[in-house]
Coordinates of C-alpha atoms in Angstrom, one line a residue:
Chain E
X2 CA -37.1 3.8 -14.2
X3 CA -38.8 3.7 -10.3
X4 CA -36.7 1.5 -9.1
X5 CA -33.6 3.2 -9.8
X6 CA -35.4 6.9 -8.6
X7 CA -36.0 5.3 -5.4
X8 CA -32.6 3.4 -5.2
X9 CA -30.9 7.3 -5.4
X10 CA -33.4 8.4 -2.8
X11 CA -33.1 5.8 -0.5
X12 CA -29.2 5.6 -1.0
X13 CA -29.1 9.1 -0.5
X14 CA -30.6 9.3 3.1
X15 CA -28.7 6.8 4.6
X16 CA -24.6 6.9 4.9
X17 CA -22.8 4.1 4.5
X18 CA -21.2 3.5 7.8
X19 CA -24.5 2.9 9.8
X20 CA -26.4 0.1 9.3
X21 CA -30.2 1.1 7.7
X22 CA -33.0 -1.2 8.8
X23 CA -33.4 -3.7 5.7
X24 CA -36.4 -2.6 4.0
X25 CA -37.8 -3.1 0.6
X26 CA -35.4 0.0 -0.5
X27 CA -32.1 -0.8 -1.2
X28 CA -29.3 -0.1 1.2
X29 CA -26.0 -0.7 2.1
X30 CA -25.5 -3.3 5.1
X31 CA -22.7 -1.4 8.0
X32 CA -19.3 -2.0 6.7
X33 CA -16.2 -2.2 9.4
X34 CA -12.8 -3.0 8.0
X35 CA -9.5 -3.1 10.2
X36 CA -6.0 -3.0 8.6
X37 CA -2.8 -4.1 9.6
X38 CA -3.8 -7.0 11.9
X39 CA -0.8 -10.0 11.1
X40 CA 2.0 -9.7 11.8
X41 CA 3.9 -11.5 9.0
X42 CA 2.0 -10.4 5.6
X43 CA 3.2 -7.4 3.9
X44 CA -0.2 -5.7 4.2
X45 CA -3.6 -7.3 5.5
X46 CA -6.9 -6.5 6.3
X47 CA -10.4 -7.4 7.9
X48 CA -13.3 -5.9 5.7
X49 CA -17.0 -6.5 7.8
X50 CA -20.2 -6.4 5.7
X51 CA -22.9 -7.2 7.6
X52 CA -22.5 -10.3 8.8
X53 CA -20.0 -11.6 6.1
X54 CA -16.3 -11.2 6.8
X55 CA -13.1 -12.1 5.1
X56 CA -9.7 -11.5 5.9
X57 CA -6.9 -10.4 3.4
X58 CA -3.2 -10.8 3.3
X59 CA -0.9 -9.7 1.0
X60 CA 2.7 -10.8 -0.2
X61 CA 5.5 -8.3 -2.1
X62 CA 7.0 -7.4 -4.2
X63 CA 8.5 -11.0 -3.5
X64 CA 10.7 -13.8 -4.9
X65 CA 8.8 -15.6 -8.1
X66 CA 10.2 -19.3 -9.2
X67 CA 11.1 -19.0 -12.2
X68 CA 8.5 -20.7 -14.0
X69 CA 5.7 -18.0 -12.8
X70 CA 7.5 -15.4 -14.0
X71 CA 7.2 -12.5 -16.0
X72 CA 9.7 -10.5 -17.9
X73 CA 8.1 -6.9 -17.8
X74 CA 5.0 -7.1 -15.2
X75 CA 4.7 -8.6 -11.6
X76 CA 2.4 -11.7 -11.3
X77 CA -0.4 -11.8 -9.6
X78 CA -1.5 -14.9 -7.3
X79 CA -4.8 -14.6 -5.7
X80 CA -5.3 -17.4 -3.2
X81 CA -9.7 -18.1 -1.5
X82 CA -9.9 -20.3 1.2
X83 CA -13.9 -21.2 2.2
X84 CA -13.9 -21.5 5.8
X85 CA -14.6 -25.3 5.7
X86 CA -13.4 -27.8 3.2
X87 CA -10.7 -27.5 0.5
X88 CA -10.6 -24.8 -2.1
X89 CA -12.7 -26.3 -5.0
X90 CA -13.5 -25.1 -8.5
X91 CA -15.9 -22.1 -7.6
X92 CA -13.2 -20.6 -5.8
X93 CA -10.6 -21.0 -8.3
X94 CA -13.0 -19.6 -10.3
X95 CA -13.8 -16.4 -7.9
X96 CA -9.7 -16.3 -7.7
X97 CA -9.8 -15.4 -11.0
X98 CA -11.9 -13.0 -10.7
X99 CA -10.1 -10.8 -8.3
X100 CA -7.1 -11.3 -10.1
X101 CA -8.2 -10.1 -13.3
X102 CA -9.5 -7.0 -11.3
X103 CA -6.2 -6.2 -9.4
X104 CA -4.5 -7.1 -12.9
X105 CA -6.2 -4.4 -14.7
X106 CA -5.4 -1.9 -11.3
X107 CA -2.2 -3.0 -9.7
X108 CA 1.2 -1.1 -11.5
X109 CA 3.1 -4.8 -12.0
X110 CA 5.0 -2.8 -14.7
X111 CA 7.2 -0.9 -11.7
X112 CA 7.7 -4.9 -10.1
X113 CA 9.2 -6.9 -13.1
X114 CA 10.3 -10.6 -12.3
X115 CA 8.5 -10.6 -9.2
X116 CA 5.1 -11.7 -7.1
X117 CA 2.0 -10.5 -5.7
X118 CA 0.2 -12.9 -3.4
X119 CA -2.7 -12.2 -2.4
X120 CA -4.6 -14.7 0.1
X121 CA -7.7 -14.4 1.1
X122 CA -10.0 -16.6 4.1
X123 CA -13.6 -16.7 4.4
X124 CA -14.6 -15.9 8.1
X125 CA -17.8 -16.0 7.5
X126 CA -20.7 -15.8 4.7
X127 CA -23.7 -14.3 4.5
X128 CA -24.3 -13.4 1.0
X129 CA -22.5 -11.1 -1.1
X130 CA -19.0 -12.5 -0.6
X131 CA -17.1 -12.1 -3.8
X132 CA -18.1 -8.4 -3.4
X133 CA -16.7 -8.7 0.2
X134 CA -13.2 -10.3 -1.1
X135 CA -13.0 -7.6 -3.1
X136 CA -12.8 -4.9 -0.3
X137 CA -10.4 -6.8 1.7
X138 CA -7.9 -7.1 -1.4
X139 CA -8.1 -3.8 -2.0
X140 CA -7.7 -2.6 1.9
X141 CA -5.2 -5.1 1.8
X142 CA -3.1 -3.9 -1.3
X143 CA -3.3 -0.4 -0.3
X144 CA -1.6 -1.5 3.1
X145 CA 0.9 -3.5 1.9
X146 CA 1.7 -0.4 -0.1
X147 CA 1.6 -1.9 -3.5
X148 CA 1.4 0.6 -6.1
X149 CA -2.3 0.8 -7.9
X150 CA -3.4 2.9 -10.3
X151 CA -7.0 3.7 -8.4
X152 CA -9.2 2.1 -5.4
X153 CA -11.6 -0.6 -5.9
X154 CA -14.4 -2.2 -5.0
X155 CA -17.2 -4.8 -5.0
X156 CA -21.2 -4.7 -5.1
X157 CA -23.4 -7.2 -5.6
X158 CA -27.4 -6.8 -6.8
X159 CA -30.0 -8.9 -6.4
X160 CA -32.7 -9.0 -9.0
X161 CA -36.5 -11.1 -7.3
X162 CA -39.3 -12.3 -9.1
X163 CA -41.3 -9.3 -9.1
X164 CA -37.7 -7.3 -10.4
X165 CA -37.2 -5.2 -7.3
X166 CA -33.3 -4.7 -6.9
X167 CA -31.4 -5.3 -3.7
X168 CA -28.0 -3.8 -3.2
X169 CA -26.1 -6.0 -1.0
X170 CA -28.4 -9.0 -0.2
X171 CA -28.5 -11.9 2.7
X172 CA -27.7 -15.2 1.8
X173 CA -31.6 -15.7 1.7
X174 CA -32.3 -13.0 -0.2
X175 CA -29.4 -14.4 -2.5
X176 CA -31.2 -17.9 -2.3
X177 CA -34.4 -17.0 -3.3
X178 CA -33.6 -14.0 -6.2
X179 CA -33.7 -14.5 -10.0
X180 CA -30.3 -13.4 -10.8
X181 CA -27.3 -11.7 -8.8
X182 CA -25.0 -9.5 -10.4
X183 CA -21.3 -8.6 -9.0
X184 CA -19.7 -5.8 -10.0
X185 CA -16.3 -4.5 -9.2
X186 CA -15.7 -0.7 -10.0
X187 CA -12.8 2.2 -9.9
X188 CA -12.7 4.4 -7.9
X189 CA -11.5 7.7 -10.2
X190 CA -14.5 7.4 -12.5
X191 CA -16.4 4.8 -11.2
X192 CA -15.8 2.5 -14.6
X193 CA -16.6 -1.2 -14.5
X194 CA -13.9 -3.5 -14.2
X195 CA -15.4 -7.3 -13.6
X196 CA -18.9 -8.6 -14.0
X197 CA -20.2 -12.0 -12.8
X198 CA -23.4 -12.4 -13.0
X199 CA -25.8 -15.5 -12.2
X200 CA -29.5 -16.3 -13.5
X201 CA -32.3 -14.2 -15.6
X202 CA -32.0 -10.9 -16.0
X203 CA -33.0 -8.4 -19.1
X204 CA -30.6 -5.9 -20.8
X205 CA -32.6 -2.6 -18.9
X206 CA -32.8 -4.6 -15.6
X207 CA -28.6 -4.8 -16.2
X208 CA -28.1 -1.1 -17.0
X209 CA -30.0 -0.5 -13.6
X210 CA -28.3 -2.5 -11.4
X211 CA -25.0 -1.1 -12.8
X212 CA -26.0 2.5 -12.3
X213 CA -27.4 1.0 -8.5
X214 CA -24.0 -0.4 -8.2
X215 CA -21.9 2.5 -9.1
X216 CA -24.3 4.9 -7.0
X217 CA -23.9 2.3 -4.1
X218 CA -19.6 2.3 -4.4
X219 CA -19.2 5.8 -3.8
X220 CA -20.5 5.2 -0.2
X221 CA -17.8 2.1 -0.2
X222 CA -14.9 4.6 -2.1
X223 CA -16.2 7.3 1.1
X224 CA -15.6 4.4 3.9
X225 CA -12.7 3.8 2.6
X226 CA -11.1 7.4 3.0
X227 CA -12.7 7.4 6.4
X228 CA -10.7 4.2 7.3
X229 CA -7.5 5.0 6.0
X230 CA -7.7 9.0 7.3
X231 CA -8.6 7.4 10.7
X232 CA -5.0 5.1 10.5
X233 CA -3.3 7.6 9.1
X234 CA -3.8 10.3 11.9
X235 CA -3.4 7.5 15.3
X236 CA 0.8 8.2 13.8
Chain G
X2 CA -34.4 6.6 -18.4
X3 CA -33.2 9.5 -19.8
X4 CA -33.9 11.1 -16.4
X5 CA -32.5 7.9 -14.7
X6 CA -29.4 8.2 -16.5
X7 CA -28.9 12.0 -16.1
X8 CA -29.3 11.6 -12.4
X9 CA -27.0 8.7 -12.1
X10 CA -24.7 11.2 -13.9
X11 CA -24.4 13.5 -12.2
X12 CA -24.1 11.3 -8.7
X13 CA -20.9 10.2 -10.6
X14 CA -19.4 13.7 -11.3
X15 CA -16.2 12.9 -10.9
X16 CA -13.0 13.1 -9.4
X17 CA -11.5 16.6 -10.3
X18 CA -7.9 17.0 -9.7
X19 CA -7.3 18.9 -7.3
X20 CA -4.1 21.8 -6.4
X21 CA -1.0 20.2 -4.8
X22 CA 0.0 22.7 -2.3
X23 CA -4.1 22.3 -0.9
X24 CA -3.4 18.9 -0.2
X25 CA -0.2 18.9 2.0
X26 CA -0.2 17.2 5.2
X27 CA -3.3 15.7 4.1
X28 CA -3.7 12.0 3.7
X29 CA -4.0 10.7 -0.3
X30 CA -5.5 7.7 -1.7
X31 CA -4.1 6.3 -4.9
X32 CA -5.9 7.2 -8.4
X33 CA -6.2 10.7 -7.0
X34 CA -4.7 13.2 -9.7
X35 CA -2.9 16.4 -8.7
X36 CA -1.8 19.7 -10.5
X37 CA 1.4 21.4 -10.3
X38 CA 1.2 24.5 -8.8
X39 CA 1.7 26.1 -12.8
X40 CA -1.5 24.7 -13.7
X41 CA -4.0 25.9 -11.2
X42 CA -5.5 28.6 -13.0
X43 CA -6.6 27.1 -15.9
X44 CA -8.2 24.7 -14.2
X45 CA -12.7 25.4 -13.3
X46 CA -15.6 23.8 -14.5
X47 CA -16.7 27.2 -17.1
X48 CA -12.8 27.8 -18.0
X49 CA -12.7 26.0 -21.6
X50 CA -13.1 29.2 -23.9
X51 CA -11.6 31.3 -21.2
X52 CA -8.1 31.7 -20.0
X53 CA -6.8 34.9 -18.3
X54 CA -4.5 36.1 -20.6
X55 CA -0.8 36.1 -18.9
X56 CA 2.7 38.2 -20.3
X57 CA 4.6 35.5 -20.3
X58 CA 2.1 33.3 -21.2
X59 CA 5.0 30.1 -22.1
X60 CA 6.9 30.3 -18.7
X61 CA 6.5 28.4 -15.2
X62 CA 6.8 30.1 -12.1
X63 CA 8.5 27.0 -10.8
X64 CA 11.5 25.5 -12.2
X65 CA 11.1 21.6 -12.0
X66 CA 9.5 19.5 -9.9
X67 CA 10.4 16.2 -8.4
X68 CA 8.5 13.7 -8.2
X69 CA 9.2 11.0 -5.2
X70 CA 8.1 7.9 -3.9
X71 CA 4.3 6.7 -4.5
X72 CA 3.9 9.6 -6.9
X73 CA 4.0 9.0 -10.9
X74 CA 3.9 11.9 -13.8
X75 CA 0.8 11.3 -15.6
X76 CA 1.0 13.5 -18.6
X77 CA 0.9 17.0 -16.9
X78 CA -0.4 16.1 -13.5
X79 CA 1.0 13.7 -11.1
X80 CA -1.3 10.5 -10.2
X81 CA -0.5 9.2 -6.5
X82 CA 0.2 5.5 -6.6
X83 CA 0.3 5.0 -2.7
X84 CA -1.7 5.7 0.4
X85 CA -0.3 8.6 2.8
X86 CA 0.3 11.8 3.5
X87 CA 1.3 14.1 0.7
X88 CA 4.6 16.0 1.8
X89 CA 6.6 18.7 0.1
X90 CA 10.1 20.3 0.6
X91 CA 11.7 23.6 -1.0
X92 CA 14.5 23.1 -2.9
X93 CA 17.4 25.1 -1.3
X94 CA 18.9 26.6 -3.7
X95 CA 16.1 28.3 -5.7
X96 CA 16.2 26.5 -8.7
X97 CA 13.1 23.6 -9.4
X98 CA 10.2 23.2 -7.9
X99 CA 10.8 21.0 -5.0
X100 CA 10.1 17.3 -4.1
X101 CA 6.9 16.1 -3.4
X102 CA 6.3 12.8 -2.3
X103 CA 3.9 10.4 -0.6
X104 CA 4.7 9.0 3.0
X105 CA 3.3 5.5 3.4
X106 CA 3.6 2.6 6.2
X107 CA 5.1 -0.1 5.0
X108 CA 6.8 -3.0 5.6
X109 CA 8.6 -4.6 2.2
X110 CA 11.2 -2.6 1.2
X111 CA 12.6 -2.0 -2.4
X112 CA 16.3 -1.4 -3.6
X113 CA 17.1 1.9 -4.4
X114 CA 20.5 3.6 -5.5
X115 CA 22.4 5.1 -3.1
X116 CA 19.9 3.5 0.2
X117 CA 22.6 1.7 3.1
X118 CA 20.9 -1.2 4.1
X119 CA 21.8 -4.4 6.2
X120 CA 22.1 -7.8 4.5
X121 CA 22.4 -11.4 5.5
X122 CA 24.8 -13.1 3.1
X123 CA 23.1 -16.6 1.9
X124 CA 25.2 -17.4 -0.4
X125 CA 28.9 -17.3 -2.0
X126 CA 29.6 -18.9 -5.4
X127 CA 32.3 -18.2 -7.0
X128 CA 33.7 -14.4 -6.8
X129 CA 30.4 -13.3 -5.8
X130 CA 28.2 -13.1 -2.2
X131 CA 24.5 -13.5 -2.5
X132 CA 23.2 -10.9 0.3
X133 CA 19.5 -10.9 1.1
X134 CA 18.4 -7.2 1.7
X135 CA 14.5 -8.4 2.1
X136 CA 14.0 -7.5 -1.3
X137 CA 12.0 -9.5 -4.3
X138 CA 15.8 -11.6 -5.2
X139 CA 19.1 -11.6 -3.2
X140 CA 21.6 -8.3 -3.9
X141 CA 25.1 -9.1 -5.1
X142 CA 27.9 -8.2 -3.5
X143 CA 31.6 -8.5 -5.1
X144 CA 34.8 -9.9 -3.3
X145 CA 36.5 -6.7 -4.2
X146 CA 34.4 -4.2 -3.0
X147 CA 36.0 -4.3 0.6
X148 CA 38.3 -1.7 1.7
X149 CA 41.4 -3.2 1.1
X150 CA 40.2 -6.4 -0.6
X151 CA 42.3 -7.4 -3.5
X152 CA 42.7 -11.0 -6.0
X153 CA 45.1 -12.3 -2.9
X154 CA 44.5 -10.6 0.2
X155 CA 40.4 -11.8 0.1
X156 CA 37.7 -10.2 3.2
X157 CA 36.9 -13.0 5.9
X158 CA 33.3 -12.8 5.1
X159 CA 31.0 -16.7 5.6
X160 CA 27.6 -17.7 4.8
X161 CA 25.3 -15.8 7.4
X162 CA 27.0 -13.0 8.4
X163 CA 25.4 -9.9 8.6
X164 CA 26.9 -6.9 5.8
X165 CA 26.1 -2.9 6.3
X166 CA 26.6 -1.8 2.6
X167 CA 24.9 0.6 0.0
X168 CA 23.4 -0.1 -3.9
X169 CA 25.1 1.0 -6.1
X170 CA 22.7 -0.3 -9.0
X171 CA 19.4 -1.0 -7.7
X172 CA 16.5 -0.6 -10.6
X173 CA 13.4 -2.4 -11.2
X174 CA 14.7 -4.8 -14.2
X175 CA 18.6 -5.8 -13.2
X176 CA 19.5 -7.5 -10.3
X177 CA 20.3 -5.4 -7.3
X178 CA 24.6 -4.6 -6.6
X179 CA 25.6 -3.4 -3.1
X180 CA 29.4 -2.8 -2.4
X181 CA 30.8 -2.1 1.0
X182 CA 33.1 1.1 0.2
X183 CA 31.9 4.2 -0.9
X184 CA 33.2 6.3 -4.2
X185 CA 36.6 7.0 -2.5
X186 CA 37.3 3.4 -1.8
X187 CA 37.1 4.0 1.1
X188 CA 35.0 1.5 3.9
X189 CA 33.3 4.8 5.6
X190 CA 31.2 2.4 8.5
X191 CA 30.5 -0.4 5.9
X192 CA 31.4 -3.8 5.7
X193 CA 30.9 -6.7 7.9
X194 CA 28.9 -6.5 11.0
X195 CA 30.4 -7.8 14.0
X196 CA 29.6 -10.8 16.6
X197 CA 26.8 -10.9 19.1
X198 CA 24.2 -8.2 19.6
X199 CA 20.5 -8.6 18.0
X200 CA 19.3 -7.7 14.1
X201 CA 15.3 -7.6 14.3
X202 CA 13.1 -5.9 12.1
X203 CA 11.0 -3.0 11.9
X204 CA 8.8 -1.1 9.1
X205 CA 10.0 1.4 6.9
X206 CA 8.6 4.2 8.6
X207 CA 10.1 4.2 11.4
X208 CA 13.7 3.8 11.0
X209 CA 12.9 7.2 8.3
X210 CA 12.1 8.6 12.5
X211 CA 14.4 7.4 13.6
X212 CA 17.1 8.3 11.3
X213 CA 15.7 12.0 10.9
X214 CA 17.9 14.7 12.2
X215 CA 17.2 15.3 15.7
X216 CA 15.6 12.1 16.5
X217 CA 14.5 12.3 20.2
X218 CA 13.8 8.8 20.5
X219 CA 17.7 8.2 19.5
X220 CA 18.9 10.7 21.9
X221 CA 16.9 8.9 25.2
X222 CA 17.7 6.0 23.9
X223 CA 21.5 6.6 23.6
X224 CA 21.0 8.0 27.8
X225 CA 19.9 4.9 28.9
X226 CA 22.7 2.4 28.4
X227 CA 25.9 2.7 25.9
X228 CA 25.1 0.7 23.4
X229 CA 26.0 0.4 19.2
X230 CA 23.3 0.5 16.5
X231 CA 22.7 -0.5 13.2
X232 CA 20.2 1.2 11.0
X233 CA 19.4 -0.4 7.7
X234 CA 17.4 1.4 5.2
X235 CA 15.3 -2.1 4.7
X236 CA 13.8 -2.4 8.2
X237 CA 16.6 -4.2 9.8
X238 CA 17.9 -2.8 12.8
X239 CA 21.1 -4.5 14.4
X240 CA 22.3 -3.3 18.3
X241 CA 24.6 -4.8 21.4
X242 CA 24.8 -3.3 24.5
X243 CA 26.8 -4.8 27.3
X244 CA 24.9 -7.9 28.2
X245 CA 22.3 -9.4 27.1
X246 CA 19.2 -8.2 28.9
X247 CA 20.3 -4.9 27.9
X248 CA 20.4 -5.7 24.3
X249 CA 16.9 -7.3 24.8
X250 CA 15.4 -4.3 25.9
X251 CA 16.6 -1.6 23.5
X252 CA 15.6 -4.1 20.5
X253 CA 11.9 -4.2 22.8
X254 CA 11.8 -0.9 23.3
X255 CA 12.5 0.2 19.4
X256 CA 9.9 -2.3 17.9
X257 CA 7.3 -0.8 20.5
X258 CA 7.9 2.7 19.6
X259 CA 6.3 2.1 16.3
X260 CA 2.7 2.4 18.2
X261 CA 3.4 4.5 21.3
X262 CA 3.3 8.2 21.7
X263 CA 5.9 10.5 23.1
X264 CA 4.4 10.8 26.5
X265 CA 4.1 6.4 27.1
X266 CA 7.6 6.8 25.6
X267 CA 9.0 9.3 28.3
X268 CA 7.4 6.8 30.8
X269 CA 9.1 3.9 30.0
X270 CA 12.5 5.3 29.4
X271 CA 12.3 7.2 33.0
X272 CA 10.6 2.8 34.4
X273 CA 14.0 1.6 32.6
X274 CA 16.5 4.1 34.1
X275 CA 15.2 3.9 37.5
X276 CA 16.0 -0.2 37.7

């Protein structure tokens, strides 16, 4: 319980945009986002969390092969390419997680028999990769104008051997952690859309991590709002 | 544990729906709910049991509100589905509550009935041309939908030609169909677009801006060179001037208008007018 209270105060004290010192408390690394940077896709976004950076491109609603079409909603496809090497099984499983999250949020019923393709390219990986991919995918879907019923964000938590909660861990912290949990939360009521966990943790710790992630997601959504307002204020 | 839960519950205090009127001209995000003018009085944190008494309890102050692009009805409220600026237009004749819509920036076109678009003929199969309009499927165009076309007098349309037409059928469930005549049977400017000229693509928001009444950009472009220009609501513009160089200059200027401020635009136009 102590850990969670500390989490609350630490998060309230800092805004999600500036980079705070990465102390024993739980603070998110600084974010940066750029939209509409690629000319070919219908929507594109680049999301940075500390040193982790992912580039996302969205094509759609576009033509779909007859073998893949669904008669009453859009077919969502996600491709994740690692920085080096060919995509392997780990990428396939992450693609499936991202696809399930996007399907819960995108209003596919408005575009039956079309395909919406999200292509993600890992530019640099320094921890919390899945959360960064989720954030980049959300920003790219918004940039492409795909109708959605809410925004979503990804937050990663790591539990180390003495039970301290770390939000947005770096690669080193993830490797030394006892458990790493990633959650995807929606923007309307901070409900859980997707969770994937690795390692040993207790039931109570899971609830603590979820609560901390929900509190941290406020910062991410505030950052989304500010960056979209900045984009529309230029025109 | 209970205390922690209470603290967390407070910080998640949600997301209260805001009145649409209060959010006009501001950026709205997908997932937000908007209240229509007739519903604002009853909302508020402590109003569960206390409704203000009204003399005409059933009647709404405004009539029907039209829900435009980017918004969907969700019970009594409007759910925002795209990111952009919320806009409102009062009804001309006084009936109804006007239209609300979200002005978003998008590149991909979705066919809408009644829109005039520029398409490229991709195939001729029997009596139907398949026309690529930039959407998720090619639109179909019958050879009889041209002015003065009969079974004996077929229009001269080849694969690769540009067509300016409007949609008569365009919904999410059916293949879009377009025609090159209006409801009276006259071409009204539609049909095959002539030889030469240049077709290029811009965003949908820029097309809407250029087609708005009293568009400055268009007036300035018109003063520069004599030109022919066709705007398709699917983001395609066809332009033709006397020489190839002028055509290319016009195309580049229109593409760049997206990102330029009014001053930069005036500078460029004055520089072009001098040379």
